CSV table of C-alpha atoms and ligand atoms in Angstrom, one decimal:
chain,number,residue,atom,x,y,z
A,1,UNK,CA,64.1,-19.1,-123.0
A,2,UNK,CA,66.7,-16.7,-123.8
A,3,UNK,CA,67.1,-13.3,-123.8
A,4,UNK,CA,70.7,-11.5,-125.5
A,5,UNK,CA,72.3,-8.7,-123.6
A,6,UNK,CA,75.5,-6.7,-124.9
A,7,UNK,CA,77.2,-4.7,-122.3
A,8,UNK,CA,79.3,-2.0,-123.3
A,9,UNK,CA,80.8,-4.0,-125.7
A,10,UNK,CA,84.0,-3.2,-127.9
A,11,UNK,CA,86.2,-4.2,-130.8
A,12,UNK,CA,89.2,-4.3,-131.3
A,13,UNK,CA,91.5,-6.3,-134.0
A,14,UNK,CA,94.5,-7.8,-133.3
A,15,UNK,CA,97.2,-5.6,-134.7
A,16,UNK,CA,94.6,-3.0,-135.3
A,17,UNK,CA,94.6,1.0,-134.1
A,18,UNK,CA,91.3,1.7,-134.8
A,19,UNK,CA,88.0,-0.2,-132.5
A,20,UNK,CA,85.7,-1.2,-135.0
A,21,UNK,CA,83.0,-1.6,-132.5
A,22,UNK,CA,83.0,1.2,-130.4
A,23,UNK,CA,80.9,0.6,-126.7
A,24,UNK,CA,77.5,-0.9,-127.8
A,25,UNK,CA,74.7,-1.6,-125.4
A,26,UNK,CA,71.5,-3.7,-126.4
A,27,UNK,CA,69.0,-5.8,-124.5
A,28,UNK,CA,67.0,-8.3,-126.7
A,29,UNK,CA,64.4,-9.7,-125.0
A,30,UNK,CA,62.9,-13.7,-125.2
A,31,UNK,CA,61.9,-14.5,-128.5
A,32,UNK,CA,62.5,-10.7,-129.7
A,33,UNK,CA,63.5,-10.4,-133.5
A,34,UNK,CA,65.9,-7.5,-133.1
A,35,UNK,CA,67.8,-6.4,-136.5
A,36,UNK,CA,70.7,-5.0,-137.0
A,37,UNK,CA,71.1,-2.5,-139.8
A,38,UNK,CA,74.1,-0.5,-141.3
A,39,UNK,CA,76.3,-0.1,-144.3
A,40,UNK,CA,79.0,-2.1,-145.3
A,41,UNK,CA,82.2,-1.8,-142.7
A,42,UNK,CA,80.0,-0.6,-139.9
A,43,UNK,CA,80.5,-3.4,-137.7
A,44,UNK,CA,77.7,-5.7,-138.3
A,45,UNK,CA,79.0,-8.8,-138.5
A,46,UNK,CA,81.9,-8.3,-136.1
A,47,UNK,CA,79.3,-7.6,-133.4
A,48,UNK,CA,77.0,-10.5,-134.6
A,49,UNK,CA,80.2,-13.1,-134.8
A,50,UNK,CA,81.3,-11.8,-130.8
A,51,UNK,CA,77.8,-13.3,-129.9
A,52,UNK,CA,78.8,-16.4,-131.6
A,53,UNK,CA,81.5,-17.1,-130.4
A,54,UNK,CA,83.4,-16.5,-133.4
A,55,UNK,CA,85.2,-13.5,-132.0
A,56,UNK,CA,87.0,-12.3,-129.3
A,57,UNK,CA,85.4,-10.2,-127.3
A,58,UNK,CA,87.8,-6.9,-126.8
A,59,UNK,CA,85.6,-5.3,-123.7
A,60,UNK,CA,82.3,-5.7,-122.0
A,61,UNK,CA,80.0,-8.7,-121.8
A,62,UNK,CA,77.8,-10.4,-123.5
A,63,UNK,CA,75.0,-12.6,-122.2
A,64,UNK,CA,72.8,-15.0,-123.5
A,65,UNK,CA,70.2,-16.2,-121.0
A,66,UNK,CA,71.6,-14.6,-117.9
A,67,UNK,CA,74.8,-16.3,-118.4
A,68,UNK,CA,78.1,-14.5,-119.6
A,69,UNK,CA,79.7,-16.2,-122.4
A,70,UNK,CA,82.5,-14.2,-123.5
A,71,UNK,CA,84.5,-17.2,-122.3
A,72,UNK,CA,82.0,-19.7,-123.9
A,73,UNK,CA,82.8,-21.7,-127.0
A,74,UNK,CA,80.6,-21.0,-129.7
A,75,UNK,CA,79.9,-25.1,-129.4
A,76,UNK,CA,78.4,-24.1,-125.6
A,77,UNK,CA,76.5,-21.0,-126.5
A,78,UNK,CA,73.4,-22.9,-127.8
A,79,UNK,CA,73.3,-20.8,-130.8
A,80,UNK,CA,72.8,-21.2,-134.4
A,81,UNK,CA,73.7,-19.3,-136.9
A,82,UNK,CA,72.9,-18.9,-140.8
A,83,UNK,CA,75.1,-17.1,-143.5
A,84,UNK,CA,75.0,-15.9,-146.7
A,85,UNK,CA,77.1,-18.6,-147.8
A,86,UNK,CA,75.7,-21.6,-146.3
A,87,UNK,CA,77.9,-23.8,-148.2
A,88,UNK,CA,75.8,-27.2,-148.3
A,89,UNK,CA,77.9,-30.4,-148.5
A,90,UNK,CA,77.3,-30.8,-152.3
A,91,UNK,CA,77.6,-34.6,-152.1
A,92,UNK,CA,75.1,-35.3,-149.1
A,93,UNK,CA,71.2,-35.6,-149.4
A,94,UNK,CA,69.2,-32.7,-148.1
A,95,UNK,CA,68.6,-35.5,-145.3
A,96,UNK,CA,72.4,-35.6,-144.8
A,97,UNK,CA,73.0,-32.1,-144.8
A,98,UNK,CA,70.5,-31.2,-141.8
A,99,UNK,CA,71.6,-34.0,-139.6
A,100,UNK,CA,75.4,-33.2,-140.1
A,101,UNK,CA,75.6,-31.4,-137.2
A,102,UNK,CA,73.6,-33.3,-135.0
A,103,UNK,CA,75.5,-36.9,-136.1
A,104,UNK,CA,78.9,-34.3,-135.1
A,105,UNK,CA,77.1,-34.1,-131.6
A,106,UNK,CA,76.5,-37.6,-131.2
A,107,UNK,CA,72.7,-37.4,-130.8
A,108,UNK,CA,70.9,-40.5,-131.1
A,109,UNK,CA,69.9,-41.7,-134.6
A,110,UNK,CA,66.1,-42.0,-134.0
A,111,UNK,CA,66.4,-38.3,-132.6
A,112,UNK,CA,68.1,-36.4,-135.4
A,113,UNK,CA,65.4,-38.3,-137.7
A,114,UNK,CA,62.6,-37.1,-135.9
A,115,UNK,CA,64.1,-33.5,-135.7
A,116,UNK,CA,65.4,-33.7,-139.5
A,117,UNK,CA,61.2,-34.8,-140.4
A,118,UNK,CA,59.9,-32.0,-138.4
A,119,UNK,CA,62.1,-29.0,-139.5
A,120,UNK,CA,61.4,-30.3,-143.0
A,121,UNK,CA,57.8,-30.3,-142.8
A,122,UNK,CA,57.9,-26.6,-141.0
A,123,UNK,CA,60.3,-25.9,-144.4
A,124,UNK,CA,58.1,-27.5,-146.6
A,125,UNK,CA,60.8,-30.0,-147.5
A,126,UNK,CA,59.5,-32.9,-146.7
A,127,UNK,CA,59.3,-34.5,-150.0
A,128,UNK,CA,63.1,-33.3,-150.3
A,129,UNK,CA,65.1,-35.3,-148.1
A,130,UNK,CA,66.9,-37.3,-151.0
A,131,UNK,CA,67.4,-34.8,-153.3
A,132,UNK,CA,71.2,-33.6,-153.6
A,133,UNK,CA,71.7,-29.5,-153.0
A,134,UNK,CA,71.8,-29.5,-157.0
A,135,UNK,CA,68.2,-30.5,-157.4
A,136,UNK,CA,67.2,-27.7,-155.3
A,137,UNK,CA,65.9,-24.5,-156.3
A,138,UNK,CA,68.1,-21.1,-154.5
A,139,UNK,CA,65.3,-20.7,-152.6
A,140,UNK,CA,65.2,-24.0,-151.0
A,141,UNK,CA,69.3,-25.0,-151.1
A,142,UNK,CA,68.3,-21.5,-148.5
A,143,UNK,CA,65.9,-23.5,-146.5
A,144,UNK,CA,67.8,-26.5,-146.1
A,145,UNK,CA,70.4,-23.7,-144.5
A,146,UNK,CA,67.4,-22.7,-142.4
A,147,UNK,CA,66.8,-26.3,-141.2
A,148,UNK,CA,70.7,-27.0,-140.4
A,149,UNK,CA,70.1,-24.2,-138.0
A,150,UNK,CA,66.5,-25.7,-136.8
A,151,UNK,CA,67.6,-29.0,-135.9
A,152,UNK,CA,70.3,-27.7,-133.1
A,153,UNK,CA,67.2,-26.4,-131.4
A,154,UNK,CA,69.2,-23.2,-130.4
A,155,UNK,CA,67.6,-20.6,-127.8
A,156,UNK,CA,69.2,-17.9,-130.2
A,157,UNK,CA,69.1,-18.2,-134.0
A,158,UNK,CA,71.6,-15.5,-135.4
A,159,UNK,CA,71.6,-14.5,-139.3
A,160,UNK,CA,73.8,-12.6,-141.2
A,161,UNK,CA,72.9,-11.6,-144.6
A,162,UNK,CA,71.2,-14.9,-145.4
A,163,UNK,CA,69.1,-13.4,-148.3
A,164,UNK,CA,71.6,-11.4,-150.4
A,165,UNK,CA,72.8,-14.3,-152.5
A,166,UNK,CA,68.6,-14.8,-153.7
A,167,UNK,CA,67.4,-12.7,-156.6
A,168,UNK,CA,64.9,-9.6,-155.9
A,169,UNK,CA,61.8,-11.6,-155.9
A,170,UNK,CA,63.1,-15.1,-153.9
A,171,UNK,CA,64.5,-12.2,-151.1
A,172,UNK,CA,61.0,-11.0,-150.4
A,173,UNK,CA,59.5,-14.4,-150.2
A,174,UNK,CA,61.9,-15.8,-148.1
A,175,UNK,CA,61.7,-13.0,-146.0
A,176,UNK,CA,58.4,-13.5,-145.3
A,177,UNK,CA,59.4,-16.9,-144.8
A,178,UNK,CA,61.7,-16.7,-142.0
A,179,UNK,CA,59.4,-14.2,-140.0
A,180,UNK,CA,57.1,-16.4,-140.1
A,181,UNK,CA,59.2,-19.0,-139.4
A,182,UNK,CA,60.9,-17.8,-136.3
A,183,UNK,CA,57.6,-16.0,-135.1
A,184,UNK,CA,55.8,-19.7,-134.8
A,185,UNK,CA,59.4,-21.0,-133.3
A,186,UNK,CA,59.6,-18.0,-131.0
A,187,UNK,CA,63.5,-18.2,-130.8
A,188,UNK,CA,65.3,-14.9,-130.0
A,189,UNK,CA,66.9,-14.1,-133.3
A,190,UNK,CA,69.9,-11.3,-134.4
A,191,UNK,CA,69.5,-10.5,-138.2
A,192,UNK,CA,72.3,-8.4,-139.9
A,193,UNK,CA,71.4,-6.6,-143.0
A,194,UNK,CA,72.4,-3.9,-144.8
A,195,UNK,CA,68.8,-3.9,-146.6
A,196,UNK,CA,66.5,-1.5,-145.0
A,197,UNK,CA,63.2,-2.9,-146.5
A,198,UNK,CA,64.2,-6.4,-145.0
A,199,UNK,CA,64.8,-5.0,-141.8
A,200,UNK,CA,61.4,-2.8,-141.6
A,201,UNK,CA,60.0,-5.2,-142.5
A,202,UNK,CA,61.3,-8.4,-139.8
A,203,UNK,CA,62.3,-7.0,-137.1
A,204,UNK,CA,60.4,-6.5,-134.0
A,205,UNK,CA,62.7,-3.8,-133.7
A,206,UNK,CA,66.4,-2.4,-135.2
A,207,UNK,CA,69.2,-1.3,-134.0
A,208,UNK,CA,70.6,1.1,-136.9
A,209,UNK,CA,74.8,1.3,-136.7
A,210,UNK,CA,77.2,3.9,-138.1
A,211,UNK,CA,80.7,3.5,-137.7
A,212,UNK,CA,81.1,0.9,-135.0
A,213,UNK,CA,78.3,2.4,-133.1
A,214,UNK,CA,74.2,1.8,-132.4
A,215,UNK,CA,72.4,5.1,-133.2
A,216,UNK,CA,69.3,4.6,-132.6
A,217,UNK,CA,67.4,1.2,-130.9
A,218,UNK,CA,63.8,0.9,-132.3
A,219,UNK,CA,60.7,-0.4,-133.5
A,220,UNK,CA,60.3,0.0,-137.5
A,221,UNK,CA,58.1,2.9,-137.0
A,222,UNK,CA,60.0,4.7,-133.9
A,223,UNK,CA,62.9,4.8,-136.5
A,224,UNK,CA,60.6,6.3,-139.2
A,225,UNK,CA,59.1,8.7,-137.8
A,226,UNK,CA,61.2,9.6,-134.8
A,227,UNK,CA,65.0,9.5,-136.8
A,228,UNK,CA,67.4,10.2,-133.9
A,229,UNK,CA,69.6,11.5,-136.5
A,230,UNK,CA,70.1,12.3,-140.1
A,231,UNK,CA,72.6,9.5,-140.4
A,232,UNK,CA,69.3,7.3,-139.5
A,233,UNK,CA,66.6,9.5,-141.1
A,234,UNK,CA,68.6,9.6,-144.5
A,235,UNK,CA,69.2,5.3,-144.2
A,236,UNK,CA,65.8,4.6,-143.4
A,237,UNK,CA,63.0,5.3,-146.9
A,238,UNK,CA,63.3,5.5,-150.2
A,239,UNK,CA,64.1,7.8,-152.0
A,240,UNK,CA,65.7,9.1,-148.7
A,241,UNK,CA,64.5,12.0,-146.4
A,242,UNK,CA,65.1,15.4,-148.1
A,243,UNK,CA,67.6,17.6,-146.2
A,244,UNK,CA,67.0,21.2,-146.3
A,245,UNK,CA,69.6,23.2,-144.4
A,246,UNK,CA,69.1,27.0,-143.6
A,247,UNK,CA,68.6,29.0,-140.7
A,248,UNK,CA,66.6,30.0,-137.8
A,249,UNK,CA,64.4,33.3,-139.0
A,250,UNK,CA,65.5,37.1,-136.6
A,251,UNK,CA,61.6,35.8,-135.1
A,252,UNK,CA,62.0,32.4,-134.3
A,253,UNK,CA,59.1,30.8,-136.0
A,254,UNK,CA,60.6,29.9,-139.0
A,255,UNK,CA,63.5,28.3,-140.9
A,256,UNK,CA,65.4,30.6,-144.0
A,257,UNK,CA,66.6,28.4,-146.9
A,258,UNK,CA,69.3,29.4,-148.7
A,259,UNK,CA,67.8,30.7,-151.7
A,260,UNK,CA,65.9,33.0,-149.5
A,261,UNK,CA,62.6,30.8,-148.8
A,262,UNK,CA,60.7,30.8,-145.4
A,263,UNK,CA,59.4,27.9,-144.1
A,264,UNK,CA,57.8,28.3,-140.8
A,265,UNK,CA,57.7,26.2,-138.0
A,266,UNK,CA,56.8,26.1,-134.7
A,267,UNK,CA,59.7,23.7,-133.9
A,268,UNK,CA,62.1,26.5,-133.7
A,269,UNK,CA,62.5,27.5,-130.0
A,270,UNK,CA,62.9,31.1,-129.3
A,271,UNK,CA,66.1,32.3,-128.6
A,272,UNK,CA,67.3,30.2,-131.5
A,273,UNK,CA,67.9,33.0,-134.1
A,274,UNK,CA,70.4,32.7,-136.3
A,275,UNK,CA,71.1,29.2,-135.3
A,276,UNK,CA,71.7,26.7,-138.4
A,277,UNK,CA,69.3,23.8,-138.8
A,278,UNK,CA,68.6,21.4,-141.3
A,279,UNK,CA,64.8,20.7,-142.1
A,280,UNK,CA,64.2,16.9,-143.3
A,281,UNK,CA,61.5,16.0,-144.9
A,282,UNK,CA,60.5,12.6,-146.8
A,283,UNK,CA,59.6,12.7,-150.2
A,284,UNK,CA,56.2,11.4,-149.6
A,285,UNK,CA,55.9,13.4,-146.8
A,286,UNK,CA,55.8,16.4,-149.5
A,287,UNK,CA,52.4,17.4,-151.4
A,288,UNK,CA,51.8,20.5,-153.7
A,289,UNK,CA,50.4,23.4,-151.3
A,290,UNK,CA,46.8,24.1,-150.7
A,291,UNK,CA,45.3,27.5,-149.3
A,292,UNK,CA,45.7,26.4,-146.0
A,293,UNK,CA,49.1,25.6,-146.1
A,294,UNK,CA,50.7,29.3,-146.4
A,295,UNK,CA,53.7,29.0,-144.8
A,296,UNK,CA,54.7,25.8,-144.3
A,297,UNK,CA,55.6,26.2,-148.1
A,298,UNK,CA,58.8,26.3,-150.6
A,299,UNK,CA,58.8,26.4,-154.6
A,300,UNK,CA,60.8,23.9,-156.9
A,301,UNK,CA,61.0,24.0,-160.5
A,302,UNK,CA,60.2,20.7,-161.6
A,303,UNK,CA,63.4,19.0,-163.8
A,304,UNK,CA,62.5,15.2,-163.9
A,305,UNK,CA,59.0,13.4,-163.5
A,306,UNK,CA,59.3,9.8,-162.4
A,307,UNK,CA,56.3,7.8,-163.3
A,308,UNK,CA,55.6,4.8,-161.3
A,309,UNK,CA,52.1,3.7,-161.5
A,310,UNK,CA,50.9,3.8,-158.1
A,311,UNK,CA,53.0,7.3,-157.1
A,312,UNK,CA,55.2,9.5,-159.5
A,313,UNK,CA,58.3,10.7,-158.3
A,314,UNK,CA,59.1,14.8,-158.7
A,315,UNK,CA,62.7,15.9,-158.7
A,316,UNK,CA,62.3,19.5,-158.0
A,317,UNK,CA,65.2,22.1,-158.1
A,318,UNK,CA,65.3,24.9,-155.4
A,319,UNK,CA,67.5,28.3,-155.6
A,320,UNK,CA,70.6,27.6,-153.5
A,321,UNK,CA,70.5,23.7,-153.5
A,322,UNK,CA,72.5,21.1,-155.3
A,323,UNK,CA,70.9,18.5,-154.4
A,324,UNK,CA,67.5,17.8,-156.3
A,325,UNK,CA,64.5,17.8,-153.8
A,326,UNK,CA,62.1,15.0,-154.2
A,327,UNK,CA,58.3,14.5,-153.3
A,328,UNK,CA,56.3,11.4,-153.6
A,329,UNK,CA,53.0,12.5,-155.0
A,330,UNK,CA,50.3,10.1,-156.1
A,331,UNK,CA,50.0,8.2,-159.1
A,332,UNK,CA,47.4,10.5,-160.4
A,333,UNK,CA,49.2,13.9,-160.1
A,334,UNK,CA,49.7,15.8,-163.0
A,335,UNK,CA,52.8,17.0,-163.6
A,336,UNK,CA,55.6,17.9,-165.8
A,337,UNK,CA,59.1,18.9,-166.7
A,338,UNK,CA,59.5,23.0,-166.1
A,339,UNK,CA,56.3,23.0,-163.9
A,340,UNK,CA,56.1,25.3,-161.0
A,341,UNK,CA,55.9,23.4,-157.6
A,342,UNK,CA,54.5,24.7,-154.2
A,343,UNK,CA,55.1,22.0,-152.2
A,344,UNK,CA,53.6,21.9,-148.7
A,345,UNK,CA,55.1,19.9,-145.7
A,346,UNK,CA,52.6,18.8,-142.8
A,347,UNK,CA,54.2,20.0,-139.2
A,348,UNK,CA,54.1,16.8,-137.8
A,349,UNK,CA,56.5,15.7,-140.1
A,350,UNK,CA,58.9,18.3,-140.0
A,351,UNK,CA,61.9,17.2,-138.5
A,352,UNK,CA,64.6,19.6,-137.9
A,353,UNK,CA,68.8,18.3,-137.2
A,354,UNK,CA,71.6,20.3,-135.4
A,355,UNK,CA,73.8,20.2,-138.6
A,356,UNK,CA,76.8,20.1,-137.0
A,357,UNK,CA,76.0,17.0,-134.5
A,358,UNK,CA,73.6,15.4,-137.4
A,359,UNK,CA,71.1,14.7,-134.1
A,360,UNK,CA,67.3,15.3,-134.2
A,361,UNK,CA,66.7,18.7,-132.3
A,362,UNK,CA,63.9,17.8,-129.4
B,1,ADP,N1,89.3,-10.2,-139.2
B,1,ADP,C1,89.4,-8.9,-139.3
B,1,ADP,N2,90.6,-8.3,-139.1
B,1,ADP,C2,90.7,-6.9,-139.1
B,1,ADP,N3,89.7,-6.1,-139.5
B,1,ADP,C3,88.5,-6.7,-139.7
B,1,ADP,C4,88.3,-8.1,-139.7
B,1,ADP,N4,87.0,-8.3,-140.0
B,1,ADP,C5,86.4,-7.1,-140.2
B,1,ADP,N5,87.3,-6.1,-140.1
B,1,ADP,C6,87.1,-4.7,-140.2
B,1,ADP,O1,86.1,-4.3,-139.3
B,1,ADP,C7,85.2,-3.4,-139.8
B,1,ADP,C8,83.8,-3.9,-139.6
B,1,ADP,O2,83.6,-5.1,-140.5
B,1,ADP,P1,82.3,-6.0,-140.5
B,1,ADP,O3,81.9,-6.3,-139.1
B,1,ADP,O4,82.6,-7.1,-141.4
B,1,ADP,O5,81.2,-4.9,-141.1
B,1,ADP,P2,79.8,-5.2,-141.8
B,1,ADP,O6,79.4,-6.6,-141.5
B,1,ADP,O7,78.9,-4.2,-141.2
B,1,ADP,O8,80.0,-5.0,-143.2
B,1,ADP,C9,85.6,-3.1,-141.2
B,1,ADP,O9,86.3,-2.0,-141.3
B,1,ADP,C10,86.4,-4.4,-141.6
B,1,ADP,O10,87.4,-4.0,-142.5
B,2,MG,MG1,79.0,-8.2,-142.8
C-alpha cells in the first residue's frame, strides 16, 4: 500500500537562476496510474527523479506512503524505476539480469528464483531465462527491464519514457502491456511521457506540465473535454484543437472573427463586449453545417483534402487567419480542393480562452 504525495515541491539546480520545477502539488492515490505529460524541458523527469531519490529536493515534501522521504535514499524508498535506457548487462542471462538487483540486496537464493520464475511467467518470459539480452527481440530486452523492476517488489513503480526507444507498432503493444501489467499488480505507478496517445491511453489520470508547472490534474477525458487551458487543449488531440481568436459581438451572444464572421454563442456573458476571446474547437469536433445550425457557423475555402480511410482531413482557409483550420469529417465526405465549406460547431464543444492568460473562460 502506497499512495505518492508532492507538496509544493520545487527545483532548483545547483548553480542555476532559473527553478525548473516551479511549486507542484499532486496526490496519487494506492495503486493509481497517474501520468505525467509535457514537452521536452518541462520538468518531467526532474520531478519524477526527486521521487526517486535521484534528486535533491530544492522545497516541499514528498511522501510515499505517509512517510516523507526527501531525506530517504533512493535504496530506502521501496521504489523501482524503469528507463528508456535500461541498459541490460549484455553478458548476463535474462535470469542474471532480473536477479542482479536482488543478489546486490542479499536476498536469499531460493527467494530471488522464485521471484525471477514468477515475474517471467507474468512477462511471458519464461522460456527465456538463458537467453543473453542479444537473443531478445526490443520488445522483450523491454520486458526483461520491466521484470528488473518486478522482482524488487516496490509499492511504487516509476517509468520514464520506457517506450520511446520501440518502433511505432512494439510502443502500442507494450503499452497495452504494462497497463495491463500494473493494473493486475496494482502498484501505484508515475509514467513520464511526452507522447499524448500513450498517456490517454494508461493513465488513470494525467497531470499535463508546461514550464516547470502542472496545468491541469485529470482523468483522460476531464482533459479532453474540459482543457483548463489552451496550452492543454492544443497538447491534447490530433491534429490539435483549432484556435479561433476574435471578439465578443456589441450584443453579447456572439464571437466576431477577424475576417468579419459571427459565431454565436451563448458562452459569452453579457457585459463582455468588446472583450477578446479565442474560440477552440477540435477538428473532429467540426462538421459541414445543416439548416439547423444557423449561427453556430463560419465558411473556409477548402486548400488541402487529407484522405485517410476511416476520416478525411479538411484544411480549410478562413479570411483573416494564417493558420489553416482543420475539421475531421468522415471517411465518406465528399470533398475537394477549392470547395466551399460551412462548417458547423456543436455548443457543447465550444470552448472559449482569455487570450491573454491562455485559461479556459468558465
Ligand atoms: N542536472 C541538471 N542540471 C541542470 N539543469 C538540468 C539538469 N537536468 C535537467 N536540467 C534542466 O531542467 C529542465 C527540465 O529538464 P527535464 O526534467 O529533463 O525535462 P523533461 O524530462 O520534461 O524533458 C530543462 O531545462 C533541463 O535543461
Ligand atoms: Mg525527460
Amino acid at each position: 500500500m502506497a499512495d505518492i504525495e508532492i507538496r509544493s515541491v520545487r527545483k532548483t539546480y545547483p548553480g542555476a537562476k532559473e527553478e525548473v520545477i516551479k511549486g507542484i502539488d499532486c496526490k496519487v492515490a494506492d495503486g493509481e496510474f497517474l501520468v505525467m505529460l509535457g514537452p521536452s524541458g518541462c520538468g518531467k523527469s526532474t520531478l519524477l527523479r526527486m521521487v526517486a531519490g535521484l534528486e535533491v529536493i530544492s522545497k516541499g515534501e514528498i511522501a510515499i506512503g505517509g512517510r516523507v522521504v526527501n531525506n530517504l535514499e533512493p535504496k530506502d524508498r521501496d521504489i523501482a524505476m524503469v528507463f528508456q535506457n535500461y541498459a541490460l548487462y549484455p553478458h548476463m542471462s535474462v535470469f542474471d539480469n532480473m536477479a542482479y538487483g536482488l543478489k546486490i540486496k542479499g536476498v536469499a537464493k531460493a527467494e530471488i528464483e522464485r521471484r525471477v520464475k514468477e515475474s517471467a511467467g507474468l512477462l511471458g518470459l519464461a522460456d527465456f531465462l538463458d537467453r543473453k539480452p542479444r537473443q531478445l527481440s526490443g520488445g522483450q530486452r523491454q520486458r526483461v527491464a520491466m521484470g528488473r523492476a518486478i522482482v524488487r517488489e516496490p509499492k511504487v513503480f516509476l517509468f520514464d519514457e520506457p517506450l520511446s526507444n520501440l518502433d511505432a507498432k512494439l510502443r502500442t503493444q507494450m503499452r497495452v502491456e504494462i497497463r495491463k501489467l500494473q493494473g493486475r499488480l496494482g502498484i501505484t505507478s508515475l509514467y513520464v511521457t511526452h507522447d499524448q496517445v500513450e498517456a490517454m491511453t494508461l493513465g488513470d489520470r494525467l497531470m499535463v506540465m508546461n514550464g516547470g508547472a502542472a496545468e491541469q490534474v485529470g482523468t483522460p477525458l476531464e482533459i479532453y473535454h474540459k482543457p483548463a487551458s489552451m496550452f492543454v487543449a492544443g497538447f491534447i488531440g490530433s491534429p490539435a484543437m483549432n484556435f479561433l481568436p476574435g471578439r465578443v459581438t456589441a450584443d453579447g451572444a456572439a464571437v466576431e472573427l477577424p475576417g468579419g464572421q459571427v459565431v454565436q454563442t451563448d458562452r459569452v456573458r453579457q457585459g463582455a463586449a468588446g472583450r477578446p476571446v479565442t474560440i477552440g474547437v477540435r477538428p473532429e469536433h467540426l462538421r459541414p453545417a445543416g439548416e439547423n445550425d444557423q449561427g453556430h457557423t463560419f465558411v473556409v475555402q477548402v486548400d488541402l483534402v487529407e484522405a485517410l480511410g476511416a476520416d478525411t482531413v479538411v484544411h480549410g482557409a478562413a479570411p483573416g487567419f494564417v493558420e489553416p483550420i482543420l475539421a475531421r469529417l468522415p471517411g465518406s465526405a465528399q470533398v475537394k480542393v477549392g470547395d466551399r465549406l460551412d462548417l458547423a460547431i456543436a455548443e457543447g464543444e465550444l470552448h472559449l480562452f482569455d487570450p491573454t492568460t491562455g485559461r479556459a473562460l468558465p
